[in-house]
Coordinates of C-alpha atoms and ligand atoms in Angstrom, one line a residue:
M1 CA 11.3 -104.7 169.6
G2 CA 14.6 -105.2 167.7
Q3 CA 14.3 -106.4 164.1
Q4 CA 17.6 -108.4 164.0
I5 CA 17.6 -112.1 164.5
A6 CA 21.1 -113.4 165.6
F7 CA 22.2 -116.9 164.8
H8 CA 24.6 -118.7 167.2
K9 CA 26.0 -121.8 165.4
A10 CA 26.2 -125.1 167.2
D11 CA 29.6 -126.8 167.4
Q12 CA 28.1 -130.1 166.5
L13 CA 24.8 -131.2 165.0
K14 CA 22.7 -134.1 166.2
V15 CA 22.1 -137.5 164.5
K16 CA 18.5 -137.3 163.2
P17 CA 15.9 -139.8 164.4
D18 CA 14.7 -142.8 162.4
P19 CA 11.8 -141.4 160.3
E20 CA 9.9 -144.7 160.8
H21 CA 9.7 -144.2 164.5
L22 CA 9.2 -140.5 165.2
G23 CA 6.2 -140.6 167.5
F24 CA 5.0 -137.2 168.7
G25 CA 7.1 -134.6 170.5
R26 CA 10.0 -136.9 171.5
H27 CA 12.8 -135.5 169.3
F28 CA 14.0 -132.0 169.1
T29 CA 16.1 -130.2 166.4
D30 CA 19.5 -128.6 166.7
Y31 CA 18.3 -125.0 167.3
M32 CA 15.6 -123.0 169.0
L33 CA 14.5 -119.4 169.0
E34 CA 14.8 -117.3 172.1
M35 CA 13.7 -113.7 172.9
D36 CA 13.4 -111.9 176.2
Y37 CA 11.1 -109.2 177.5
S38 CA 11.9 -106.6 180.1
V39 CA 9.9 -103.5 181.1
D40 CA 12.7 -101.2 179.9
D41 CA 13.4 -102.9 176.5
G42 CA 10.2 -104.6 175.6
W43 CA 10.6 -107.8 173.6
H44 CA 14.3 -107.9 172.5
D45 CA 17.3 -109.9 171.6
A46 CA 15.8 -112.4 169.2
R47 CA 18.3 -115.2 168.6
I48 CA 18.5 -118.6 167.2
V49 CA 20.7 -120.7 169.5
P50 CA 21.6 -124.4 169.9
Y51 CA 18.7 -126.4 171.4
G52 CA 19.4 -127.0 175.1
P53 CA 18.6 -126.4 178.7
I54 CA 17.7 -122.9 179.9
T55 CA 18.6 -121.4 183.3
L56 CA 15.9 -119.9 185.4
Q57 CA 15.7 -118.7 189.0
P58 CA 13.8 -121.2 191.3
A59 CA 11.6 -118.2 192.2
A60 CA 10.7 -117.6 188.5
T61 CA 7.0 -116.8 188.4
V62 CA 6.2 -119.6 185.9
F63 CA 7.1 -122.2 188.5
H64 CA 4.7 -120.9 191.1
Y65 CA 1.7 -119.2 189.4
G66 CA 1.8 -120.7 186.0
Q67 CA 2.1 -117.5 183.9
E68 CA 2.6 -119.3 180.6
V69 CA 1.1 -119.5 177.1
F70 CA 2.0 -121.7 174.1
E71 CA 1.1 -122.5 170.5
G72 CA 1.2 -125.5 168.2
M73 CA 2.0 -125.1 164.5
K74 CA 3.4 -127.3 161.8
A75 CA 5.8 -126.9 158.8
Y76 CA 5.4 -129.3 155.9
R77 CA 7.7 -130.3 153.1
A78 CA 5.9 -130.3 149.7
E79 CA 6.7 -132.7 147.0
D80 CA 8.2 -129.9 144.9
G81 CA 10.6 -129.1 147.8
R82 CA 8.7 -126.0 149.1
I83 CA 8.5 -125.6 152.9
L84 CA 5.0 -124.5 153.9
L85 CA 3.4 -123.2 157.1
F86 CA -0.3 -123.5 157.7
R87 CA -2.1 -120.3 158.6
P88 CA 0.7 -119.1 161.0
E89 CA -1.0 -115.7 161.4
M90 CA -3.9 -117.5 163.2
N91 CA -1.5 -119.0 165.7
M92 CA 0.3 -115.7 166.3
R93 CA -3.1 -113.9 166.8
R94 CA -4.3 -116.6 169.2
M95 CA -1.0 -116.4 171.1
N96 CA -1.6 -112.7 171.7
Q97 CA -5.2 -113.4 172.8
S98 CA -3.7 -115.9 175.3
C99 CA -1.1 -113.4 176.4
A100 CA -3.8 -110.8 177.0
R101 CA -5.7 -113.2 179.3
L102 CA -2.6 -114.3 181.2
N103 CA -1.4 -110.7 181.5
I104 CA 1.7 -111.3 179.4
P105 CA 3.0 -108.5 177.1
A106 CA 1.9 -108.9 173.5
I107 CA 4.4 -110.1 170.9
D108 CA 4.9 -108.5 167.5
E109 CA 3.1 -111.1 165.4
A110 CA 4.7 -110.4 162.1
F111 CA 8.2 -110.3 163.6
V112 CA 7.8 -113.6 165.5
T113 CA 6.4 -115.2 162.4
E114 CA 9.5 -114.0 160.5
A115 CA 11.8 -115.4 163.2
I116 CA 9.9 -118.8 163.2
M117 CA 10.3 -118.9 159.4
K118 CA 14.0 -118.3 159.8
L119 CA 14.3 -121.0 162.4
V120 CA 12.4 -123.5 160.2
D121 CA 14.6 -122.5 157.2
I122 CA 17.7 -123.3 159.2
E123 CA 16.2 -126.6 160.3
K124 CA 14.6 -127.6 157.0
D125 CA 16.6 -130.9 156.8
W126 CA 14.6 -132.0 159.9
I127 CA 11.2 -131.8 158.2
P128 CA 10.1 -135.4 157.6
S129 CA 8.2 -136.1 154.4
K130 CA 6.3 -139.3 154.8
P131 CA 2.5 -139.1 154.8
G132 CA 1.2 -137.8 158.2
Q133 CA 4.6 -136.4 159.2
S134 CA 5.6 -132.8 159.7
L135 CA 7.9 -130.5 161.8
Y136 CA 5.8 -129.5 164.8
I137 CA 6.5 -126.0 166.0
R138 CA 6.0 -125.2 169.7
P139 CA 6.3 -121.5 170.6
F140 CA 5.8 -120.6 174.3
I141 CA 6.2 -117.7 176.7
I142 CA 7.0 -118.0 180.4
G143 CA 7.2 -115.5 183.2
T144 CA 10.8 -115.4 184.4
E145 CA 10.9 -112.8 187.1
S146 CA 12.3 -114.0 190.4
F147 CA 9.5 -112.9 192.8
L148 CA 7.0 -114.8 194.9
G149 CA 4.3 -112.1 195.1
V150 CA 1.1 -113.0 193.1
H151 CA 1.6 -110.3 190.5
P152 CA 2.2 -110.3 186.7
A153 CA 5.9 -110.8 186.1
E154 CA 8.1 -108.0 184.8
S155 CA 10.3 -110.3 182.7
Y156 CA 9.5 -113.1 180.2
K157 CA 11.1 -115.4 177.8
L158 CA 9.7 -116.5 174.4
I159 CA 11.1 -119.8 173.1
V160 CA 10.3 -121.7 170.0
I161 CA 11.3 -125.4 169.7
L162 CA 10.9 -127.8 166.8
S163 CA 10.1 -131.5 166.8
P164 CA 9.8 -133.8 163.8
V165 CA 6.6 -135.7 164.3
G166 CA 4.4 -138.5 163.1
A167 CA 0.6 -138.9 163.9
Y168 CA -0.4 -137.7 167.4
F169 CA -2.4 -140.9 168.1
G170 CA 0.1 -143.2 166.5
D171 CA -2.4 -144.5 163.9
T172 CA -4.8 -142.1 162.4
V173 CA -6.7 -144.8 160.6
N174 CA -7.7 -146.3 163.9
P175 CA -10.6 -144.2 165.4
V176 CA -10.1 -143.0 169.0
K177 CA -12.2 -144.0 172.0
I178 CA -13.5 -141.0 174.0
Y179 CA -14.7 -140.9 177.6
V180 CA -17.2 -138.2 178.4
E181 CA -16.0 -136.8 181.7
D182 CA -18.8 -136.0 184.2
E183 CA -16.8 -135.5 187.4
Y184 CA -13.9 -133.2 186.7
V185 CA -14.2 -130.0 184.7
R186 CA -11.7 -128.2 182.4
A187 CA -12.8 -124.6 182.4
V188 CA -15.7 -122.2 183.0
R189 CA -16.6 -119.1 181.2
G190 CA -14.7 -116.1 182.5
G191 CA -11.7 -118.4 183.3
I192 CA -8.8 -119.3 181.0
G193 CA -10.5 -122.0 178.9
F194 CA -10.1 -120.1 175.6
A195 CA -6.5 -119.4 176.2
K196 CA -3.7 -121.8 175.2
T197 CA -2.0 -122.0 178.5
G198 CA -0.5 -124.9 180.5
G199 CA -3.0 -124.6 183.3
N200 CA -5.8 -125.9 181.2
Y201 CA -3.8 -129.0 180.4
A202 CA -2.7 -129.4 184.0
A203 CA -6.4 -129.4 185.0
S204 CA -7.0 -132.1 182.4
L205 CA -4.4 -134.7 183.5
K206 CA -6.3 -136.4 186.3
A207 CA -9.3 -137.1 184.0
Q208 CA -7.0 -138.1 181.2
S209 CA -5.4 -140.8 183.5
K210 CA -8.8 -142.0 184.6
A211 CA -9.9 -142.3 180.9
E212 CA -6.8 -144.2 180.1
E213 CA -7.2 -146.6 183.0
L214 CA -10.7 -147.3 181.7
G215 CA -9.4 -148.1 178.2
F216 CA -10.1 -144.8 176.5
D217 CA -7.8 -142.5 174.6
Q218 CA -9.1 -139.0 175.5
V219 CA -11.6 -137.2 177.6
L220 CA -14.6 -135.2 176.2
W221 CA -15.2 -132.3 178.5
L222 CA -18.6 -131.1 179.4
D223 CA -19.4 -127.4 180.4
G224 CA -18.2 -126.6 183.8
V225 CA -21.5 -125.3 185.2
E226 CA -24.3 -127.7 184.3
H227 CA -22.2 -130.7 183.0
K228 CA -24.7 -131.0 180.2
Y229 CA -23.1 -129.5 177.1
V230 CA -20.0 -130.8 175.2
E231 CA -17.0 -128.5 174.9
E232 CA -13.8 -130.0 173.6
V233 CA -11.6 -133.1 173.8
G234 CA -8.2 -133.3 175.7
S235 CA -6.1 -132.1 172.7
M236 CA -8.7 -131.4 170.1
N237 CA -11.9 -129.6 169.2
I238 CA -14.8 -131.9 168.4
F239 CA -17.3 -132.2 165.5
F240 CA -20.4 -134.4 165.1
K241 CA -22.1 -135.3 161.9
V242 CA -25.8 -135.7 162.7
D243 CA -28.4 -136.5 160.1
G244 CA -26.5 -134.8 157.3
E245 CA -25.5 -131.7 159.3
V246 CA -22.2 -131.0 161.0
W247 CA -22.3 -129.6 164.6
T248 CA -19.5 -128.3 166.7
P249 CA -19.7 -126.5 170.1
A250 CA -19.9 -122.7 169.7
L251 CA -17.0 -120.8 171.1
N252 CA -18.3 -119.6 174.5
G253 CA -15.2 -118.4 176.3
S254 CA -14.3 -121.8 177.8
I255 CA -13.4 -123.6 174.5
L256 CA -10.1 -123.3 172.6
P257 CA -10.6 -121.5 169.3
G258 CA -8.7 -124.1 167.2
V259 CA -7.1 -123.2 163.9
T260 CA -8.0 -126.6 162.5
R261 CA -11.5 -126.1 163.9
D262 CA -11.8 -122.9 162.0
S263 CA -10.3 -124.4 158.9
V264 CA -12.8 -127.4 159.0
I265 CA -15.8 -125.0 159.3
R266 CA -14.5 -123.0 156.4
L267 CA -13.9 -126.1 154.2
L268 CA -17.4 -127.4 155.0
Q269 CA -18.9 -124.0 154.1
H270 CA -16.9 -124.0 150.9
W271 CA -18.2 -127.4 150.0
G272 CA -21.8 -126.4 150.8
V273 CA -22.1 -128.9 153.8
P274 CA -24.4 -127.5 156.4
V275 CA -22.3 -126.7 159.5
K276 CA -23.6 -125.2 162.8
E277 CA -21.6 -123.8 165.8
K278 CA -24.0 -124.3 168.7
K279 CA -24.7 -125.5 172.2
I280 CA -24.8 -129.3 172.0
S281 CA -26.2 -131.4 174.8
V282 CA -24.6 -134.7 175.5
K283 CA -28.0 -136.2 176.2
K284 CA -29.3 -135.2 172.7
L285 CA -26.2 -136.6 171.1
F286 CA -26.7 -140.0 172.7
K287 CA -30.4 -139.9 171.7
K288 CA -29.4 -139.2 168.1
A289 CA -26.9 -142.1 168.3
E290 CA -29.7 -144.4 169.6
K291 CA -31.8 -143.4 166.5
Q292 CA -28.8 -144.2 164.2
K293 CA -28.5 -140.5 163.4
L294 CA -25.0 -139.9 164.7
E295 CA -23.1 -140.5 161.5
E296 CA -19.6 -139.4 162.3
V297 CA -17.6 -137.9 165.1
F298 CA -14.1 -136.4 164.7
G299 CA -11.6 -134.3 166.6
T300 CA -9.6 -131.5 165.1
G301 CA -6.3 -130.0 166.1
T302 CA -2.8 -129.1 164.8
A303 CA -1.3 -132.1 166.4
A304 CA -4.3 -134.4 165.8
V305 CA -5.2 -133.0 162.4
I306 CA -8.6 -134.9 161.9
S307 CA -9.0 -137.7 164.3
P308 CA -12.0 -140.0 163.8
V309 CA -13.8 -141.0 167.0
G310 CA -15.0 -144.6 167.0
F311 CA -16.5 -144.9 170.5
L312 CA -18.1 -142.5 173.0
K313 CA -18.8 -143.5 176.7
W314 CA -21.0 -141.4 178.9
E315 CA -22.1 -142.6 182.3
D316 CA -23.1 -146.2 181.8
R317 CA -23.7 -145.9 178.0
L318 CA -21.3 -146.8 175.3
I319 CA -22.0 -145.9 171.7
R320 CA -20.1 -147.0 168.6
V321 CA -20.1 -144.2 166.0
G322 CA -21.1 -145.5 162.5
N323 CA -19.3 -148.8 162.1
G324 CA -16.5 -147.7 164.4
E325 CA -14.3 -146.8 161.4
I326 CA -13.3 -143.5 159.8
G327 CA -16.4 -142.0 158.1
P328 CA -16.4 -140.5 154.5
L329 CA -16.6 -136.9 155.6
S330 CA -13.8 -137.3 158.2
K331 CA -11.7 -139.0 155.5
K332 CA -12.4 -136.2 152.9
L333 CA -11.5 -133.5 155.5
Y334 CA -8.3 -135.3 156.5
E335 CA -7.2 -135.8 152.9
T336 CA -8.1 -132.2 151.8
L337 CA -6.4 -130.6 154.8
T338 CA -3.2 -132.7 154.5
G339 CA -3.3 -132.3 150.7
I340 CA -3.4 -128.5 151.0
Q341 CA -0.8 -128.5 153.8
T342 CA 1.7 -130.6 151.8
G343 CA 1.1 -128.7 148.5
R344 CA -0.6 -131.8 146.8
L345 CA -3.9 -129.9 146.5
E346 CA -4.5 -126.4 145.3
D347 CA -4.6 -123.9 148.2
E348 CA -7.9 -122.3 147.2
L349 CA -8.4 -120.6 150.5
G350 CA -5.0 -119.0 150.6
W351 CA -3.9 -120.7 153.8
M352 CA -0.3 -121.7 153.1
Q353 CA 2.8 -119.5 153.6
E354 CA 6.0 -120.5 152.0
V355 CA 9.3 -120.3 154.0
S356 CA 11.8 -118.8 151.7
S357 CA 15.5 -119.5 152.0
E358 CA 17.9 -116.7 152.6
E359 CA 21.3 -116.2 154.1
T360 CA 21.0 -116.0 157.9
A361 CA 23.6 -113.8 159.7
V362 CA 26.0 -115.6 162.0
A363 CA 26.5 -113.7 165.3
D364 CA 29.2 -115.9 166.7
Ligands
LIG1 C1 -1.8 -128.8 169.2 O1 -2.7 -129.5 168.5 O2 -0.9 -128.2 168.6 C2 -1.8 -128.8 170.6 O3 -1.3 -127.9 171.1 C3 -2.5 -129.9 171.3 C4 -1.5 -130.5 172.2 C5 -1.7 -130.2 173.6 C6 -0.7 -131.6 171.8

């Protein structure tokens, strides 16, 4: 892999969106990072180029067999002006785990992190700074070989795009309503559930539409074999506070190993709050709720951060969690995580990496 990162300057820069109405994933910055892979050259030709359409052959493997992986990360602007990334090494490691499952050649994690930092540095004026806002970073890799045989591609493209974002659910104070899906399944062990790949999200869309038609925000997936054990939510991992203990489904091969999930477990351990990764039956959860023992439910994710869950519906039963509002632990986790991420709180666990400014070479 070459160690140079070329920079191709845009003729004109865009007008930035109104920071009051960012939404999630609707605006994109002036530049993106691109790299190519070929069997002869490996990953090569890292370049920061103006954001824009890419050209692919209609027979490119990504269009037919879905050979694709992606990541989600965020850059934050601290009050003292520093630009911070949250645990980027975890995302790069997971990207390679996803690549391994999808038979995509591994990336050089340190080099791609450096290239992402360079891109973020160039785009630092796009990082919004109101509470709950950040610059969302979406790295992805696609199979580009023009070939209709079902076979791993021999060429790939890595692209990283940036999007200034607000809260994923629009209003983080308003707890989300979750529908426990008992018809469709997302993943089974041995499949691709643990990988961050588009196919898992494609498989979720039908159920997501069904949940929305019924007035819910997201789906809670059950295990794909027995339909008894909770796994994850559409765009988040899930946690339950039950009778003083915090439970989250154990990683079993069909659940995404979330970076925020891991961070929440580590924060809880750091605070001495009992936290268990285990098999959690939906029946038991609903029983606990009937006995008023289900104190809080929240989702975790890079996009969602900490998203309190106010209602859960399973078959013909609907439960309201606590008083339907954000619980104290969810609130503390949200404030601690966002405090660390934006440099307001001390980074005791050493999670933040600063993007340092340096001159970027101009190739043309
Ligand atoms: C993230 O939290 O970064 C994700 O990738 C979830 C998403 C599909 C919006």
